[in-house]
Tab-separated table of C-alpha atoms in Angstrom:
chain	number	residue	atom	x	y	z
A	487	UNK	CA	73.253	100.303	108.763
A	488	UNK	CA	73.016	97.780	105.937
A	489	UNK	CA	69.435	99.524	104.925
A	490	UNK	CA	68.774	98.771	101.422
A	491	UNK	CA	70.212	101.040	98.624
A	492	UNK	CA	73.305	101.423	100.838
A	493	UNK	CA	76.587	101.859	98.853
A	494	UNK	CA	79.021	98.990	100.093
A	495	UNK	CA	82.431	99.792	98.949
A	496	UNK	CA	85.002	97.023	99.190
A	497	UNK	CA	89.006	97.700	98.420
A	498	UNK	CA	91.276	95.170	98.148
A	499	UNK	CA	95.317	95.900	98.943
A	500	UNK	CA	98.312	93.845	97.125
A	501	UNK	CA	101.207	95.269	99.278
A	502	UNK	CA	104.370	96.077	96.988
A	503	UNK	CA	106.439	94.006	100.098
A	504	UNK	CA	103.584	91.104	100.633
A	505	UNK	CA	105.197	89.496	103.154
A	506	UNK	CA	105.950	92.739	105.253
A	507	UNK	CA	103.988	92.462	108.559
A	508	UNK	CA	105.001	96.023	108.975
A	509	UNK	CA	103.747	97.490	105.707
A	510	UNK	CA	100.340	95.568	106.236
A	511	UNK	CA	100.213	97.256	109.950
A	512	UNK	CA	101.205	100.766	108.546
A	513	UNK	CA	98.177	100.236	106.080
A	514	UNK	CA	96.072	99.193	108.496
A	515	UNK	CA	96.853	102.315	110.951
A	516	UNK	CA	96.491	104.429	107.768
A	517	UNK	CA	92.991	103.176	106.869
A	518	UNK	CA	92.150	103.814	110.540
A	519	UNK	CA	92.590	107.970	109.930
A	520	UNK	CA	89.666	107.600	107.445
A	521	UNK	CA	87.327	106.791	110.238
A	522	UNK	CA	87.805	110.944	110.463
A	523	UNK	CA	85.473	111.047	107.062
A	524	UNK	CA	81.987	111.650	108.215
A	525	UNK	CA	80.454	110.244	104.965
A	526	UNK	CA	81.720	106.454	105.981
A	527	UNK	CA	78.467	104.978	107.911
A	528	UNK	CA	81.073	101.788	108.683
A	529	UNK	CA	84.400	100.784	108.472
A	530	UNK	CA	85.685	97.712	108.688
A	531	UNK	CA	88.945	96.949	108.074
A	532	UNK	CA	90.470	93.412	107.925
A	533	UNK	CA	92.601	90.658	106.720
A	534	UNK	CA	92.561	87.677	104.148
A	535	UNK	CA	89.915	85.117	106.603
A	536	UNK	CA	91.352	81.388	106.901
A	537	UNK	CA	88.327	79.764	105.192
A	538	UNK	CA	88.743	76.772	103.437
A	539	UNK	CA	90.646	77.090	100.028
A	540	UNK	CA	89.042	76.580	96.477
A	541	UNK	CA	89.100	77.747	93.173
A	542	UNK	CA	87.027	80.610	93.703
A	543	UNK	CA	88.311	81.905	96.649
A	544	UNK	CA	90.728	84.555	96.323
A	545	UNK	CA	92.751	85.052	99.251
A	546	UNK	CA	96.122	86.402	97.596
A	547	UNK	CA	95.242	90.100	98.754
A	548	UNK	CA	97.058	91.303	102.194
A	549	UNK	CA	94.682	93.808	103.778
A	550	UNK	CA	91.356	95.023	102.407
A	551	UNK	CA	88.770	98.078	103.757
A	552	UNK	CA	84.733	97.959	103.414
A	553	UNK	CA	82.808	100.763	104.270
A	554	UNK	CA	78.934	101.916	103.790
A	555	UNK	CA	77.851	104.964	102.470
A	556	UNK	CA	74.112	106.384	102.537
A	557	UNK	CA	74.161	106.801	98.537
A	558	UNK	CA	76.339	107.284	95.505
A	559	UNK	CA	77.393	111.177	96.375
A	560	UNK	CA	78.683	110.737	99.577
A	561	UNK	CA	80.854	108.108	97.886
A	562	UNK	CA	82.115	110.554	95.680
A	563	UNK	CA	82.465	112.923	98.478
A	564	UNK	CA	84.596	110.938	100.013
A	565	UNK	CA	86.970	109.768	97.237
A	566	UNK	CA	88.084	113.518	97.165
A	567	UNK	CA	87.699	114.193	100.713
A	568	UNK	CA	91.356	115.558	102.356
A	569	UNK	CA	91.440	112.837	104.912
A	570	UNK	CA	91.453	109.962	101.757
A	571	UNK	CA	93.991	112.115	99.724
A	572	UNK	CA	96.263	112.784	102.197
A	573	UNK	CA	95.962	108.771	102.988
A	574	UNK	CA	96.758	107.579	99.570
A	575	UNK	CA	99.375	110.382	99.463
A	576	UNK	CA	100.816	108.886	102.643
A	577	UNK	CA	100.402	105.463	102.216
A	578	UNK	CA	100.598	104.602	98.725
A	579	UNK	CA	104.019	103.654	98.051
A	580	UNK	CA	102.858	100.675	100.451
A	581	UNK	CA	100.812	98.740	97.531
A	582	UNK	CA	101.179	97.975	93.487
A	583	UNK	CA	97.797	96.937	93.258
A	584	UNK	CA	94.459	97.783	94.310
A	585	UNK	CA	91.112	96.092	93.522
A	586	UNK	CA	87.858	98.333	93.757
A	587	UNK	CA	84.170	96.646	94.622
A	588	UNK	CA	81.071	99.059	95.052
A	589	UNK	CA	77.675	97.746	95.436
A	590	UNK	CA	74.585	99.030	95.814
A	591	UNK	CA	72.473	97.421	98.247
A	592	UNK	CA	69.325	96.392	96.437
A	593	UNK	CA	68.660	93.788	99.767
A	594	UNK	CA	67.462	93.415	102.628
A	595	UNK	CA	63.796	94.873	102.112
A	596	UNK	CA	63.042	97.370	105.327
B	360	UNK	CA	77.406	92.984	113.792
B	361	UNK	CA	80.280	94.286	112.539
B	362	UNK	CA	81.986	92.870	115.546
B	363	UNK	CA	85.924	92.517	115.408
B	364	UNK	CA	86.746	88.648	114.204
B	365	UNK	CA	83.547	88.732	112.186
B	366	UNK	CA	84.188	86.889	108.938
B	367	UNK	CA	83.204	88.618	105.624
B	368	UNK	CA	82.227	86.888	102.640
B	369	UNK	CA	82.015	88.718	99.592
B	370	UNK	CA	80.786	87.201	96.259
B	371	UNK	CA	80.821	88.259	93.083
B	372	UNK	CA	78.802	86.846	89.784
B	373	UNK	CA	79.230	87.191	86.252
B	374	UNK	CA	76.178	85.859	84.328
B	375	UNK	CA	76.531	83.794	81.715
B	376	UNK	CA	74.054	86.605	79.649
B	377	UNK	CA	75.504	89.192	81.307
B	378	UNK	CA	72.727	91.589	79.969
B	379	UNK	CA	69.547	89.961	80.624
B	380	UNK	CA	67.334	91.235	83.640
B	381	UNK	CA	65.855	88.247	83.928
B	382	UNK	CA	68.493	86.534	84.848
B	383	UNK	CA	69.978	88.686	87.272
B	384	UNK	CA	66.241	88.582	89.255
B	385	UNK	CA	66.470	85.120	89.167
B	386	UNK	CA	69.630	85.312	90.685
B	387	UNK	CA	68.678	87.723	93.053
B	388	UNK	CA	65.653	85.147	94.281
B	389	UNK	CA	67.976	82.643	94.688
B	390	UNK	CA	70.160	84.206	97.037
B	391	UNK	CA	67.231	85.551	99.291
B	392	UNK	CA	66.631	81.767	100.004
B	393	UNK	CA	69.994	81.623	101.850
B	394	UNK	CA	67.872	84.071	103.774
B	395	UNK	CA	67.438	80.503	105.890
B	396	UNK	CA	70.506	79.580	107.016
B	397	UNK	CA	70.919	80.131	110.640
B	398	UNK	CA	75.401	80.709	110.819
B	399	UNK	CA	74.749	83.938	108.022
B	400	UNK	CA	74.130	86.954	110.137
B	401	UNK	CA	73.623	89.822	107.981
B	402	UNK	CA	73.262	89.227	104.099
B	403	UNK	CA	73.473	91.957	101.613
B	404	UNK	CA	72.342	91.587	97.753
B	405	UNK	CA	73.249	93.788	94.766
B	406	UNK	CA	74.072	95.167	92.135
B	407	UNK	CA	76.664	97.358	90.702
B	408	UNK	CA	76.915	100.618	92.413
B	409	UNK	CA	77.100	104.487	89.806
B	410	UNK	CA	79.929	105.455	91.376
B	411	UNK	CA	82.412	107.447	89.199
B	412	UNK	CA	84.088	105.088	87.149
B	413	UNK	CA	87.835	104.582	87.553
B	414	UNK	CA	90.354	102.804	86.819
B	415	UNK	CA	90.467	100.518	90.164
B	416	UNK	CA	87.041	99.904	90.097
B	417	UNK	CA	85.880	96.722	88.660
B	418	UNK	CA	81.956	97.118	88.286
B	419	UNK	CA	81.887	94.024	85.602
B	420	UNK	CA	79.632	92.078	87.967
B	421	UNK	CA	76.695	91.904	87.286
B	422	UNK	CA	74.964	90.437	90.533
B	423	UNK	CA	76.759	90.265	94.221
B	424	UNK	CA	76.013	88.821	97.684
B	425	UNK	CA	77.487	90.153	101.115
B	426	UNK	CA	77.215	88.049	104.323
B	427	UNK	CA	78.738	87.903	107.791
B	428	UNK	CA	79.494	84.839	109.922
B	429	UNK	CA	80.606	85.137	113.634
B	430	UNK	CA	83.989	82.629	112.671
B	431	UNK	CA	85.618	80.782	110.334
B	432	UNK	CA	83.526	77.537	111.277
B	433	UNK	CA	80.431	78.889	110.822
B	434	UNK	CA	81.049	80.075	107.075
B	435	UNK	CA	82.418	76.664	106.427
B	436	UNK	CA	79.402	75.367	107.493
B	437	UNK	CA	77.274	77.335	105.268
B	438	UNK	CA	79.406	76.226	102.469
B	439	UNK	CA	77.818	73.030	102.993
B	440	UNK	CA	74.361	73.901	104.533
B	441	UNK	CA	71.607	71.642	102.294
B	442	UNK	CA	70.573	75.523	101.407
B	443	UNK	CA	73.345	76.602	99.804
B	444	UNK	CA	73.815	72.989	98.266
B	445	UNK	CA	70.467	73.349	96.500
B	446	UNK	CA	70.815	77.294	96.043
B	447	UNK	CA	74.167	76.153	93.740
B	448	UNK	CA	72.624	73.383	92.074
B	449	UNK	CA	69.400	75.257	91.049
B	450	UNK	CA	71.244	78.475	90.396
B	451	UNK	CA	74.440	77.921	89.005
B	452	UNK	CA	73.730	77.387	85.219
B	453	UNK	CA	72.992	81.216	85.649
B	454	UNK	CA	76.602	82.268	86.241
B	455	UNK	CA	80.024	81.549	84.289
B	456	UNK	CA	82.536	83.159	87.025
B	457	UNK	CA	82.302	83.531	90.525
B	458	UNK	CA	85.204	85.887	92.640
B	459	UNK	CA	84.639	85.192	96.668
B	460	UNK	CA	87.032	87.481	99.377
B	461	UNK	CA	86.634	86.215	102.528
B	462	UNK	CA	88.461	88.642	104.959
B	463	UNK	CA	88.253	88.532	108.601
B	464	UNK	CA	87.509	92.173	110.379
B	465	UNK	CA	90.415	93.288	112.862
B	466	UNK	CA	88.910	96.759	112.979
B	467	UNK	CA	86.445	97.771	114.392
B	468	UNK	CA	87.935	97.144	118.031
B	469	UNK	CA	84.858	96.461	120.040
């Protein structure tokens, strides 16, 4: 993984309830089922870190998801794929706001 | 990698000529020389990604950087590793905002 011209896609969750331990957990079980998609090369899924604090830092999401694809169309694949729509479908009345990140990989040489 | 605990830190840069190649490559060579610090265990560089545009998606950036540490410690080491001191100092007239997540991964279990 992490070849170059990967697709890193980063999400970032702002629960409705923010200080709900339980709605983060639900979202993180529900971001679990997507491991189901075969088009995500990696999933990580994972919580504001406790790194020091400064300007730029922002740390005022609850629970965010990065995954890899091989290229562009399997991200697109995947934003339509049954497993991801029945997961927003499911989940979505968890969060009001939702921050989107993808990147293509342009580094490390291989 | 991709270890549960890992620490992700995600950065984002908007150039102060948001439209000139140049700058972005200069960018770009600037952030391979973090290449050298020892606590950064995976680094990614790029660019936007073509994915289908949508409302979520925020693909303003114009240059990012993707990096792993094995704790909290360790990335706030880096933020003061002579490296990325000089990497900032020589660099940062390129950019006019900077967005960093740092999330730590609870998934995958390992």
């Amino acid at each position: 993984m992490s070849a170059r011209n990967q697709i890193v896609h980063h999400v970032f969750f702002w629960l409705k309830n923010p200080l709900s331990v339980d709605d983060a957990a639900q979202l993180i079980d529900g971001l679990k089922t997507l491991k189901a998609i075969p088009q995500i090369k990696n999933l990580l899924i994972g919580t504001p870190a406790s790194t020091m604090k400064r300007d730029v830092v922002d740390n005022s999401f609850q629970v965010s998801e990065l995954m890899y694809f091989d290229d562009v169309e399997d991200q697109d694949i995947y934003q339509t794929h049954p497993v991801h729509v029945a997961f927003v479908e499911k989940y979505g009345h968890l969060w009001n706001k939702v921050v989107v990140y993808d990147m293509i990989a342009n580094e490390p040489e291989e």
